[in-house]
CSV table of C-alpha atoms and ligand atoms in Angstrom, one decimal:
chain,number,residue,atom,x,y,z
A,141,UNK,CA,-13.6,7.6,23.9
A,142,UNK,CA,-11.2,8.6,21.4
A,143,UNK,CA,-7.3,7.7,20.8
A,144,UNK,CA,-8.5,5.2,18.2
A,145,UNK,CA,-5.7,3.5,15.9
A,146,UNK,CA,-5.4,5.7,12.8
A,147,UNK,CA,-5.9,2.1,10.3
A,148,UNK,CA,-6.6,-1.0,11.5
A,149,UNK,CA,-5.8,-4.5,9.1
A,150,UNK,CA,-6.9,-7.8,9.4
A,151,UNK,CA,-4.9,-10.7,8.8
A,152,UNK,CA,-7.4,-13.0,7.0
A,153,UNK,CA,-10.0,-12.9,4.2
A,154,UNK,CA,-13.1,-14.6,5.9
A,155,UNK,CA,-14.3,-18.0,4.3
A,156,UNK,CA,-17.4,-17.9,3.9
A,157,UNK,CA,-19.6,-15.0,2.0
A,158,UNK,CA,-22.8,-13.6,4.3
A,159,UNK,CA,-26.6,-14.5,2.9
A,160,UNK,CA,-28.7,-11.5,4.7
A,161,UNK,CA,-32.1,-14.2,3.8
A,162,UNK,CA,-31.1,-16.2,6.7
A,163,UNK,CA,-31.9,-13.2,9.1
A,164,UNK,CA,-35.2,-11.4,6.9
A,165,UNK,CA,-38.6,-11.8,8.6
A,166,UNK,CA,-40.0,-11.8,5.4
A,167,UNK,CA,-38.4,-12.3,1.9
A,168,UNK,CA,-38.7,-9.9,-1.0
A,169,UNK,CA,-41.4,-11.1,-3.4
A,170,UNK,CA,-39.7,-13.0,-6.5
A,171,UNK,CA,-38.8,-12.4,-9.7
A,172,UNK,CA,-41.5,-12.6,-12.4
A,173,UNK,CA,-40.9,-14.2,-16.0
A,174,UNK,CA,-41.4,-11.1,-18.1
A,175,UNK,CA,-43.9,-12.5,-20.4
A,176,UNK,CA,-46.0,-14.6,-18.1
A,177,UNK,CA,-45.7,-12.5,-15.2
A,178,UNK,CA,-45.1,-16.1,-13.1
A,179,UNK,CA,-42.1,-16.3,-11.1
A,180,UNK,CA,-39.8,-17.0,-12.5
A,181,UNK,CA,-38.5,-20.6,-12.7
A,182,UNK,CA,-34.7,-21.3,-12.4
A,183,UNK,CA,-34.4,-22.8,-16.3
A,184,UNK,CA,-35.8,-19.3,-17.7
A,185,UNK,CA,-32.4,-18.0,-16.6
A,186,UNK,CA,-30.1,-20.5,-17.7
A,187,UNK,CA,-29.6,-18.9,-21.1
A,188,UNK,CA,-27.6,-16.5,-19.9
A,189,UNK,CA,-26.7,-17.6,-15.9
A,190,UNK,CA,-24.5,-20.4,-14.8
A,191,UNK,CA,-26.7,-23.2,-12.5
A,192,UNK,CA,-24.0,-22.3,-9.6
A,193,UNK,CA,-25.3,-18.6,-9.7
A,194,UNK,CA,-28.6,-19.5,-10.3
A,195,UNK,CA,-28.3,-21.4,-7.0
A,196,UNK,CA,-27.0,-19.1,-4.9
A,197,UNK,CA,-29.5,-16.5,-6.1
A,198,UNK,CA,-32.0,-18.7,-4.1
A,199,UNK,CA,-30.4,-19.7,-1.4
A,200,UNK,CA,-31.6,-19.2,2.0
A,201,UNK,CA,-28.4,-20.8,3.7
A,202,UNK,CA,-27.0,-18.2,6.3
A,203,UNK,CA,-23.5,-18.5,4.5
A,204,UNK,CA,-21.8,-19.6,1.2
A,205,UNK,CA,-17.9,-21.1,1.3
A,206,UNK,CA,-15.6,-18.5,-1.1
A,207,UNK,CA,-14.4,-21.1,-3.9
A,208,UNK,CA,-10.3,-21.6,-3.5
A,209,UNK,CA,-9.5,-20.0,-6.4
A,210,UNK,CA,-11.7,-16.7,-5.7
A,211,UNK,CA,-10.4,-16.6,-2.4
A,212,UNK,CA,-7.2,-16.9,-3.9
A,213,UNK,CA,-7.7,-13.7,-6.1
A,214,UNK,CA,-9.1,-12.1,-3.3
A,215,UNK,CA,-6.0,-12.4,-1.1
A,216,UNK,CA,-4.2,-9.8,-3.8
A,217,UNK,CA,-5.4,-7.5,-2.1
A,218,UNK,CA,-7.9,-8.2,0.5
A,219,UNK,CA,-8.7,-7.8,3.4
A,220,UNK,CA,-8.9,-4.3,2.9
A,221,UNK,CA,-8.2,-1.4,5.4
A,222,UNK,CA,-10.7,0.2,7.3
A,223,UNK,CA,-9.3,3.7,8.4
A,224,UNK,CA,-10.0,6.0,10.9
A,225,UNK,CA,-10.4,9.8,9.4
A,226,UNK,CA,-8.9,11.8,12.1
A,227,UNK,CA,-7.7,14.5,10.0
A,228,UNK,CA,-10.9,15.0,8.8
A,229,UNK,CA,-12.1,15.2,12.2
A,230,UNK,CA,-9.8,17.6,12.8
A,231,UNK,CA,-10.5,20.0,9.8
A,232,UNK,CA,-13.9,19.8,9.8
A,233,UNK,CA,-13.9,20.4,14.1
A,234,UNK,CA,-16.6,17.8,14.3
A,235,UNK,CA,-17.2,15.6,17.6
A,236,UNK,CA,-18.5,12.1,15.7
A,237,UNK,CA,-15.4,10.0,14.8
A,238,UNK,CA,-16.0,9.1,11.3
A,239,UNK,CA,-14.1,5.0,9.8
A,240,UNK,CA,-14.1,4.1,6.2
A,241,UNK,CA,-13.8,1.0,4.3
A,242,UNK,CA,-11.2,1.4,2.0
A,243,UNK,CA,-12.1,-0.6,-1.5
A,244,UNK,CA,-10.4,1.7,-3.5
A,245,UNK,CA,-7.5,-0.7,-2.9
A,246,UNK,CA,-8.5,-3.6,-5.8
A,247,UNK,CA,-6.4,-3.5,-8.7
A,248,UNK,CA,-9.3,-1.9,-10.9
A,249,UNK,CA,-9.7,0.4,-8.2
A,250,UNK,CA,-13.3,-0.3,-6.4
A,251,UNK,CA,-15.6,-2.9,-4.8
A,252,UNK,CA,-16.6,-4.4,-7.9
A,253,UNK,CA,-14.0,-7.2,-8.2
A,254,UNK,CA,-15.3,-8.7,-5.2
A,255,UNK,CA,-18.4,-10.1,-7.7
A,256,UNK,CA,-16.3,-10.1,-10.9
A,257,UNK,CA,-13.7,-12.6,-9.5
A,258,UNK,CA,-16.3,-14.9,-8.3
A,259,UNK,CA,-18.5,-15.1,-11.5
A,260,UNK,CA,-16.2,-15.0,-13.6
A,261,UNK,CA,-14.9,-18.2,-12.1
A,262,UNK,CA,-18.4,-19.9,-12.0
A,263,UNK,CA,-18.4,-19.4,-15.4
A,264,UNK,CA,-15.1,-20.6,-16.3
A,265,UNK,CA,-16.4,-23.8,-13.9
A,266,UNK,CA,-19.6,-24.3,-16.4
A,267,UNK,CA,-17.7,-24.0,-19.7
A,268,UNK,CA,-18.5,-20.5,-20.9
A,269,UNK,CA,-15.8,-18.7,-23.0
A,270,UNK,CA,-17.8,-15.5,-23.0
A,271,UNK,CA,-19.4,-12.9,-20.8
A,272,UNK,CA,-21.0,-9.7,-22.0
A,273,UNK,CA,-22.1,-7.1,-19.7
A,274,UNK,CA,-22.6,-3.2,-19.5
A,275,UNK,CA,-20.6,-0.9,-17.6
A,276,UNK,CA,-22.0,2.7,-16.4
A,277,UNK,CA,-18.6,5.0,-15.5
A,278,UNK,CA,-16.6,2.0,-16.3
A,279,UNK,CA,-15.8,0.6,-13.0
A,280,UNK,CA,-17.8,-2.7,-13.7
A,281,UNK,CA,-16.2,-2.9,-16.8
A,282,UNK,CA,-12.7,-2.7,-15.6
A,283,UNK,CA,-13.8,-5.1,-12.8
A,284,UNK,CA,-14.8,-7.9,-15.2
A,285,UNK,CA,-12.2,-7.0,-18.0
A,286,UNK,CA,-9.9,-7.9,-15.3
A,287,UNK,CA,-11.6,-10.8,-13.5
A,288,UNK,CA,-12.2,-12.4,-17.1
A,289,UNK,CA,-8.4,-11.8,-18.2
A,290,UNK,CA,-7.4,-13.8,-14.9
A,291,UNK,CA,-9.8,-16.9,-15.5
A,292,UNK,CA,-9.4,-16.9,-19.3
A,293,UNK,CA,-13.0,-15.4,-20.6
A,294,UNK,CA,-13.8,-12.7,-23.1
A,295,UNK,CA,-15.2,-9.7,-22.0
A,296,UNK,CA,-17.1,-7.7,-24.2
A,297,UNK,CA,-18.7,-4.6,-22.4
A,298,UNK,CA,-21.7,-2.4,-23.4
A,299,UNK,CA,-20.2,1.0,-22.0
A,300,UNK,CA,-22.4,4.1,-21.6
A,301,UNK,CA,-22.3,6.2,-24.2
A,302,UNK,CA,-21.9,9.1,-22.2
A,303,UNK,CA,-19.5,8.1,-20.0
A,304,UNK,CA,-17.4,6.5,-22.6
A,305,UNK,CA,-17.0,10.2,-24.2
A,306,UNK,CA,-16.3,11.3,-20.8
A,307,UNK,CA,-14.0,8.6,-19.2
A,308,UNK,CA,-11.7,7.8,-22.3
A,309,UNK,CA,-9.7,6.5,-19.0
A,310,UNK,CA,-11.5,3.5,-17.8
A,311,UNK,CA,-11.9,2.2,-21.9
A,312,UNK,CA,-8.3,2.4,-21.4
A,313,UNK,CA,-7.9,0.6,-18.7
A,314,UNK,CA,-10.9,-2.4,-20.2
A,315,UNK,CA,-8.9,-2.3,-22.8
A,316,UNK,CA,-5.5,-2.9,-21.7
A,317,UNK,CA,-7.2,-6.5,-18.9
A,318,UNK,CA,-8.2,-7.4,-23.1
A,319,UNK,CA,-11.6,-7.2,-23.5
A,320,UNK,CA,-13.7,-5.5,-26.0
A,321,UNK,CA,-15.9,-2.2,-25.5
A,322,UNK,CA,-18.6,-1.0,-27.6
A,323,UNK,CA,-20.4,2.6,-27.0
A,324,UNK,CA,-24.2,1.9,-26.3
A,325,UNK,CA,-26.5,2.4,-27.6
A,326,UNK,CA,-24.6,0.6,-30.7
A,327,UNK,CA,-25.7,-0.8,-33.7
A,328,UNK,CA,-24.5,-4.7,-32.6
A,329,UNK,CA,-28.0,-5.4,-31.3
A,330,UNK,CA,-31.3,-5.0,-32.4
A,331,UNK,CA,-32.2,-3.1,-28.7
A,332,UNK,CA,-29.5,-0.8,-29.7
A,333,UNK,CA,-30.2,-0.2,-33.3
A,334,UNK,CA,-34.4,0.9,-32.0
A,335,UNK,CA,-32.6,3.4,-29.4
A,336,UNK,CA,-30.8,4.9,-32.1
A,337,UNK,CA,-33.2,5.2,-34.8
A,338,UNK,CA,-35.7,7.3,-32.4
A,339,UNK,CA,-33.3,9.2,-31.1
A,340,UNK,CA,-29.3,8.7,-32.6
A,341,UNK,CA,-27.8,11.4,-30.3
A,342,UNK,CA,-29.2,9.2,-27.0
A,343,UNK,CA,-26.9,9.5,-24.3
A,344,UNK,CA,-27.3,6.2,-23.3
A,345,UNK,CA,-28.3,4.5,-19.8
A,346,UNK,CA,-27.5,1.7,-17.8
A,347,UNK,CA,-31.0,0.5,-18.7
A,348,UNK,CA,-30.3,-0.2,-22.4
A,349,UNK,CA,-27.0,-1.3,-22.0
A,350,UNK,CA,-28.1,-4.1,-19.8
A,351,UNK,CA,-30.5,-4.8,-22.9
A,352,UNK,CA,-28.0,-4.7,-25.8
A,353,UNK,CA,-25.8,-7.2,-23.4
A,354,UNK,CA,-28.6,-9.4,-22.1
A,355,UNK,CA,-29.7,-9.8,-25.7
A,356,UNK,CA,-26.4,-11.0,-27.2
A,357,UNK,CA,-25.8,-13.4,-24.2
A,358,UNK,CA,-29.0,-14.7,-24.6
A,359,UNK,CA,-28.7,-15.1,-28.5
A,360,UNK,CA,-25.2,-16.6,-28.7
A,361,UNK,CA,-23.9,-19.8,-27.8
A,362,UNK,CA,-20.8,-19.9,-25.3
A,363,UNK,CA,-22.0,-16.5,-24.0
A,364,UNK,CA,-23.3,-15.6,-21.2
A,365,UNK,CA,-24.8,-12.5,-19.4
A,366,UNK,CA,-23.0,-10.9,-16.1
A,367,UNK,CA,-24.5,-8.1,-13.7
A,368,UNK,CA,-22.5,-5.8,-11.9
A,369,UNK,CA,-25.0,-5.4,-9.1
A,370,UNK,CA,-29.1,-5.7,-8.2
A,371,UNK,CA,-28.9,-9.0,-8.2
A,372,UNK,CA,-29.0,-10.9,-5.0
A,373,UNK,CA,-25.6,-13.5,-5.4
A,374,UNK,CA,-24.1,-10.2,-6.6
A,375,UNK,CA,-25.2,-8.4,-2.9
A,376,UNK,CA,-23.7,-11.8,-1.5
A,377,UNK,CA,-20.2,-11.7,-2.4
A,378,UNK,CA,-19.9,-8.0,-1.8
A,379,UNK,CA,-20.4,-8.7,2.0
A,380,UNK,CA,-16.9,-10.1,2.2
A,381,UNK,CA,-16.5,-6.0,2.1
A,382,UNK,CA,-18.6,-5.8,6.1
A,383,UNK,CA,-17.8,-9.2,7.8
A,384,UNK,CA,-13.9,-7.9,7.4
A,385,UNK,CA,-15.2,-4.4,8.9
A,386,UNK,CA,-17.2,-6.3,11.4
A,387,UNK,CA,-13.7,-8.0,12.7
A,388,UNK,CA,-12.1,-4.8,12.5
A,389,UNK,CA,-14.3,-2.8,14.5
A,390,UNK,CA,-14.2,-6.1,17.3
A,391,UNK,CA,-10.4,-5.8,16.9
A,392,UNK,CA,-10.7,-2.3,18.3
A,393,UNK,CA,-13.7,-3.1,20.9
A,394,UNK,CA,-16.4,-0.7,18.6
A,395,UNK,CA,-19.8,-1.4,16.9
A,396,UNK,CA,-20.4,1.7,15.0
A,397,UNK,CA,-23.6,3.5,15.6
A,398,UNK,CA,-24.3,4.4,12.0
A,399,UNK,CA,-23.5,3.0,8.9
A,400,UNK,CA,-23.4,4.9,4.9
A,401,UNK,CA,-23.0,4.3,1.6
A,402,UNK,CA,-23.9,4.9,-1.5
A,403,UNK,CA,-26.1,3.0,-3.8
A,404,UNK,CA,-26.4,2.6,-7.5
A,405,UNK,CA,-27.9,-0.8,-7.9
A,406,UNK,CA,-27.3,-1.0,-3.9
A,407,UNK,CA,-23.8,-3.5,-3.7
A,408,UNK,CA,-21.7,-1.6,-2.2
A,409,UNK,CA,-23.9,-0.8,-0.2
A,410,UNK,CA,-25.5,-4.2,0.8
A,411,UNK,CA,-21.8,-5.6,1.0
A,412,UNK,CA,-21.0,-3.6,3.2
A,413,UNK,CA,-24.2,-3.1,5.6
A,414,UNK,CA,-25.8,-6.5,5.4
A,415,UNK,CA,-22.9,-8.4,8.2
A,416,UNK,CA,-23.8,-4.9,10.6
A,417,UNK,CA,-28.1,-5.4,9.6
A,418,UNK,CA,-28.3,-9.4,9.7
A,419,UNK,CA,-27.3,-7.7,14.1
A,420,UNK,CA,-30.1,-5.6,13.6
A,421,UNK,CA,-32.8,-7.9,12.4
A,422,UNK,CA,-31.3,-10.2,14.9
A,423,UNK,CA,-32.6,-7.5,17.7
A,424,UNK,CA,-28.9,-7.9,19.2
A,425,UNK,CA,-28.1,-3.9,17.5
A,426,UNK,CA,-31.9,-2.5,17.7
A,427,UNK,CA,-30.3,1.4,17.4
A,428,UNK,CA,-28.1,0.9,14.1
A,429,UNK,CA,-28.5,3.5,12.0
A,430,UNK,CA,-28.0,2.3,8.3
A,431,UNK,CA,-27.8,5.0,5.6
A,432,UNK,CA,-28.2,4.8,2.0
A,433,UNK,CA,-27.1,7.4,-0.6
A,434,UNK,CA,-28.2,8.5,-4.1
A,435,UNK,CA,-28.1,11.2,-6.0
A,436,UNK,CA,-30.7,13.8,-6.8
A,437,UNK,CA,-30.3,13.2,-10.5
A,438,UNK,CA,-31.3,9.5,-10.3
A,439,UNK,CA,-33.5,9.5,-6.8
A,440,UNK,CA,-34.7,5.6,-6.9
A,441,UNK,CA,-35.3,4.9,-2.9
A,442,UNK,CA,-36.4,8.8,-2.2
A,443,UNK,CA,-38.2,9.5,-4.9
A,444,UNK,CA,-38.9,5.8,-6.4
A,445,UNK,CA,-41.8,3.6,-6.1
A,446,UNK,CA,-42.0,0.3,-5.1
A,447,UNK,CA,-43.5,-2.1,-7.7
A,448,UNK,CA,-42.6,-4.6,-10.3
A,449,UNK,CA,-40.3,-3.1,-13.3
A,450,UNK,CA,-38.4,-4.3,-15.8
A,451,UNK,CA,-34.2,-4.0,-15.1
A,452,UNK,CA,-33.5,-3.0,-18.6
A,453,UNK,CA,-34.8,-0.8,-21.0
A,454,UNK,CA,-36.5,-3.3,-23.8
A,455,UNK,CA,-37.8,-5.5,-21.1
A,456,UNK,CA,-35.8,-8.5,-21.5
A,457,UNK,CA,-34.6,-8.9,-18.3
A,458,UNK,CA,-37.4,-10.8,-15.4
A,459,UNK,CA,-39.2,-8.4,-13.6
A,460,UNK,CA,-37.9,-7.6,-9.9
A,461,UNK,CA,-39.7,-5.7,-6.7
A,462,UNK,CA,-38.0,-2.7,-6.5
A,463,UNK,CA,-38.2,1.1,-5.8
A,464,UNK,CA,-37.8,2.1,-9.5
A,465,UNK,CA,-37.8,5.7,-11.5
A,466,UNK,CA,-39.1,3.3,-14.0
A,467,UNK,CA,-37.3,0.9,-16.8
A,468,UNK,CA,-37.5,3.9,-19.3
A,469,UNK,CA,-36.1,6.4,-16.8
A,470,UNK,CA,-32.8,8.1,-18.3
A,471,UNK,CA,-31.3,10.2,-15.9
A,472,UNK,CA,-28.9,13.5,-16.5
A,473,UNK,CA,-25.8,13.0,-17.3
A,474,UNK,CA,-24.1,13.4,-13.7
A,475,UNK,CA,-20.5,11.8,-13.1
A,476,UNK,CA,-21.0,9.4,-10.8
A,477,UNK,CA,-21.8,7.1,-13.6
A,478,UNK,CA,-22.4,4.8,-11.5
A,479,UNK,CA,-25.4,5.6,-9.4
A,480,UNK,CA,-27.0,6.5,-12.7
A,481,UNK,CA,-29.9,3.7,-12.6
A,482,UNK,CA,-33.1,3.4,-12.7
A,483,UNK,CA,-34.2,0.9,-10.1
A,484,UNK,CA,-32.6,-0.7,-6.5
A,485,UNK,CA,-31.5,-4.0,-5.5
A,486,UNK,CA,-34.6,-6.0,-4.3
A,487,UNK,CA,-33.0,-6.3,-1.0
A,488,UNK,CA,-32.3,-3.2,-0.5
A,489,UNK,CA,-35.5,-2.1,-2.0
A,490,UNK,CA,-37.2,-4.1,0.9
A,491,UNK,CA,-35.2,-2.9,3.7
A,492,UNK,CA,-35.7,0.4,3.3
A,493,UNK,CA,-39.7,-0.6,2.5
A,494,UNK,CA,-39.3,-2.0,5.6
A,495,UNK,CA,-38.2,0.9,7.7
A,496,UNK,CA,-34.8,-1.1,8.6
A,497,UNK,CA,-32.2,2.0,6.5
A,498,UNK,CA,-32.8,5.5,5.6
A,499,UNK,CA,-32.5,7.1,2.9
A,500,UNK,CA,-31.2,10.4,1.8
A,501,UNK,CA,-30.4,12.1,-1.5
A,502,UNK,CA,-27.4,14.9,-2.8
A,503,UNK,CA,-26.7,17.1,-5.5
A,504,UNK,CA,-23.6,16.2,-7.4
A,505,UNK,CA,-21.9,20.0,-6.4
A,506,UNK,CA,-22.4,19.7,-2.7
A,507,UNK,CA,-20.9,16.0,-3.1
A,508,UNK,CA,-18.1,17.0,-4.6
A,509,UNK,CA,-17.6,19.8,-2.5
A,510,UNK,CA,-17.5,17.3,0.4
A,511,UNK,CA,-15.3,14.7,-1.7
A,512,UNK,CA,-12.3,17.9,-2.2
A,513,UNK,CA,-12.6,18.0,1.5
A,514,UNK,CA,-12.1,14.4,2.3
A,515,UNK,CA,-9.3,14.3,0.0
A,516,UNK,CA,-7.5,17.9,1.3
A,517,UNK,CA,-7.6,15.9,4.8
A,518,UNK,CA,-7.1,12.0,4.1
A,519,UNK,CA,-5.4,12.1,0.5
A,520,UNK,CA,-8.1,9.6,-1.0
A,521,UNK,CA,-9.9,11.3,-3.9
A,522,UNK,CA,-12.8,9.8,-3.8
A,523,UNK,CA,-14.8,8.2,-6.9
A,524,UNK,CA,-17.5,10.6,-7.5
A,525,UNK,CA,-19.9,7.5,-6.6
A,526,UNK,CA,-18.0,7.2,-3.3
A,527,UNK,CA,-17.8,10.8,-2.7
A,528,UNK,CA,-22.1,10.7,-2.0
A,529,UNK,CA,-21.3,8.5,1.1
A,530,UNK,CA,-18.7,10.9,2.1
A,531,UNK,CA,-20.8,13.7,2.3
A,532,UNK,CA,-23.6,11.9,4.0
A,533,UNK,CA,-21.5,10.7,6.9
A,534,UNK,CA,-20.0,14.7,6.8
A,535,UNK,CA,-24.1,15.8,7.3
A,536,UNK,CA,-24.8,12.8,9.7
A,537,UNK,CA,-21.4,14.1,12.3
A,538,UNK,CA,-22.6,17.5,12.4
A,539,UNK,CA,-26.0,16.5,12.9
A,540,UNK,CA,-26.0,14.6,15.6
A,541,UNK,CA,-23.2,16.8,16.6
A,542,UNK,CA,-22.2,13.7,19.4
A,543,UNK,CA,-19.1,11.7,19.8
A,544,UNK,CA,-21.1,8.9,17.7
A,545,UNK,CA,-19.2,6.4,15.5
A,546,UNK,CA,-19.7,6.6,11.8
A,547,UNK,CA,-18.8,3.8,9.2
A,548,UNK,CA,-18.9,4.4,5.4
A,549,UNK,CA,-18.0,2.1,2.4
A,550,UNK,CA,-15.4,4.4,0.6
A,551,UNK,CA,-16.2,2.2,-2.4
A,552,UNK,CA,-13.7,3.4,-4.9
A,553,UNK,CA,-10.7,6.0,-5.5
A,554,UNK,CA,-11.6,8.6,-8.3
A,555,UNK,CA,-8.3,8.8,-9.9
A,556,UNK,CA,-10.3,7.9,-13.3
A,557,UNK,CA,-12.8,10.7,-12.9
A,558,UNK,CA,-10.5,14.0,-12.7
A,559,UNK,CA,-12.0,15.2,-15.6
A,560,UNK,CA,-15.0,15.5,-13.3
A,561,UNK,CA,-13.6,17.1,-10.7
A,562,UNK,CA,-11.4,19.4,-12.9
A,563,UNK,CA,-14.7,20.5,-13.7
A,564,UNK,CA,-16.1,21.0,-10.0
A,565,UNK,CA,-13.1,23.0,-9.4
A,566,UNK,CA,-13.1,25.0,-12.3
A,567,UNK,CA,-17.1,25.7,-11.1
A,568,UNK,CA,-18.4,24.1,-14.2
A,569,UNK,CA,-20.2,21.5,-12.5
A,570,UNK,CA,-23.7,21.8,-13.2
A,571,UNK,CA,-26.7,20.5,-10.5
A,572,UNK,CA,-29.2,18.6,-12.9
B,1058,PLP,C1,-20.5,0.9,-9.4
B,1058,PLP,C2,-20.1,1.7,-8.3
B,1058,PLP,C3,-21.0,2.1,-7.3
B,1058,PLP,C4,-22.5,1.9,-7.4
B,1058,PLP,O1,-22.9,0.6,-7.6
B,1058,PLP,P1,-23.5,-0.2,-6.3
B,1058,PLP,O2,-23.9,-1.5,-6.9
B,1058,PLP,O3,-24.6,0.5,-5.8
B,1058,PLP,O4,-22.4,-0.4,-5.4
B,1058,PLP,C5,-20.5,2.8,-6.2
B,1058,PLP,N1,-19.2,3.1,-6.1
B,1058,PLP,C6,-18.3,2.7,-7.0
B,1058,PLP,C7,-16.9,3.1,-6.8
B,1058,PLP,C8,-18.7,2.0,-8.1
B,1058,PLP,O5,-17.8,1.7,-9.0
């Protein structure tokens, strides 16, 4: 082996977006209607969902065409690189040759513009002027600030509370792509306003920031709702991230042996797995090893069950089958913002139900301890969500302690978050 090329580029952005249902033996049971407990039918979500998202949350065709003008956006700075860490191989003296997905490369700085750009556009296509949506570190936020200030919507983002105090950075950065950004729990929205009357210091969580932004979509005209993960259209447009990594790894003559990434509402890492797993379930790549990472502090697939919950905290949103901390769950404050939820894409949720990923889980120290690593070898800080995949792949090399190939999704760069590691390197960085 060995004498790989040190980065390897693609010249195109593939056409079409990968739909993982085409390849599942069975499908993940659907959405209920929160107050029926019926599945849910396609007109409960069209207060706050355009029909074309609606549609492709559905769909079992094996691929979806990008829209021109997405693909468009996407060619600013897609396809990304995939690079081969030889000097981390070196510095760490490990035998497993370790590839990672750069994302880091989007002008906001992570994956998360892959889903932005496209719904934004479907919503522009249906006539909305308005999207609301919360944002956990910010990175979501930025995303559709900037995806809303290239198609002409307003963004107005529920941004928790917590990590607003802490990332005065990415409000910054939402800020300057135009759109507006409220601490939550706020006082806009009734959700809000019962948060903060039982408890007005609340740190806030993902889970009732997706209820003070649901609620306003659903209440006002013009407006509607957008999710930064979870969702299954939002795992679909992420996987532009692996069918490029797939043609890079054919344009060097590899199939990596195991896969990693981190997961939050599980995007990332369904973007960048599902191309690699839709070979597994096909029987063609029976040994794939595909890895998911969470933190200890929010530990939905290791420590989670698997049941029907609500996605948000006031139980507006339909009810999905997940592994789930449960919809009241508020985890410590730990910087990587954004793994900070309470429950797991469905999809994701059934694979690893389903035996087809792992699962492990990290403390944020020995992450970050992994991510100074990465960075004092490839340059990359990582974002601290990021830095979780990084460590697992470090653990999975000396593990297997073989000359195996390792793929991970470095999902974004962390040049927003040095407050975080300033305190990791100071030693102030706390395991919660
Ligand atoms: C939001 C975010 C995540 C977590 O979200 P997923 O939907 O699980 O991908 C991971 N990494 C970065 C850089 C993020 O911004």
């Amino acid at each position: 082996m060995a004498n790989f090329p040190r980065k390897v580029y693609l010249e195109e952005v593939p056409k079409r977006w990968y739909n993982i249902k085409s390849d599942l033996p069975r499908l993940p049971e659907p959405p209920l209607n929160p107050q029926t407990r019926e599945p849910i039918k396609p007109e409960d979500l069209s207060a706050i969902f355009p029909d074309s998202l609606i549609e492709q949350e559905v769909s079992l065709e094996p691929t979806i065409e990008i829209p021109g003008p997405v693909y468009k956006v996407y060619e600013m700075w897609r396809p990304t690189p995939l690079f081969y860490a030889a000097n981390l191989r070196e510095r760490l003296g490990l035998k497993a040759h370790i590839f990672y997905k750069y994302e880091g490369t989007s002008p906001p700085g992570s994956h998360k513009p892959n889903t932005a750009v496209a719904q934004a556009y479907y919503n522009k296509m249906e006539g909305v002027k308005r999207l609301t949506t919360e944002t956990g570190a910010g990175q979501w936020g930025s995303a559709l600030a900037f995806a809303g200030s290239l198609f002409g919507i307003d963004v107005k983002v529920y941004m928790v509370k917590i990590s607003y105090i802490q990332k005065p950075g990415r409000r910054i950065l939402i800020q300057s792509y135009g759109a507006q950004i409220i601490p939550s729990p706020s006082n806009e929205t009734p959700p809000g306003r019962h948060i903060l009357e039982q408890d007005p210091d609340s740190p806030g969580s993902l889970g009732i920031a997706i209820s003070e932004a649901v609620y306003e979509a659903a209440n006002s005209k013009d407006t509607n709702y957008s999710l930064g993960s979870v969702l299954d259209h939002v795992l679909l447009h992420q996987t532009v991230i692996g069918l490029e990594a797939k043609k890079q790894f054919e344009k060097i003559g590899i199939y990596p042996d195991v896969l990693v990434g981190c997961v939050g509402g599980g995007s990332n890492f369904g973007g960048f797995t599902f191309p690699f797993i839709g070979d597994k379930l096909r029987s063609e790549k029976k040994d794939l090893r595909v890895v998911a990472v969470e933190p200890k502090a929010c530990p939905t697939l290791t420590e989670g069950k698997y049941d029907y919950d609500y996605g948000d905290t006031a139980k507006l949103t339909p009810l999905l089958k997940m592994f789930t901390l449960g919809y009241e769950f508020v985890p410590p404050p730990i910087h990587a913002g954004g793994l900070r939820y309470h429950g797991m894409a469905p999809l994701v949720s059934l694979l690893h139900k389903d035996g087809v990923i792992e699962a492990r889980a990290y403390h944020q120290t020995e992450v970050f301890q992994a991510a100074i690593e990465f960075a004092r070898a490839e340059g990359i800080l990582p974002a601290p969500e990021s830095a979780h995949a990084v460590k697992a792949a470090i653990d999975i090399a000396k593990e297997v302690d073989d000359e195996i190939v390792i793929a991970f999704n470095l999902s974004g760069h962390g040049y927003f978050d040095l407050s975080a590691y300033d305190a990791f390197l100071k030693g102030e960085l706390k395991d919660v």
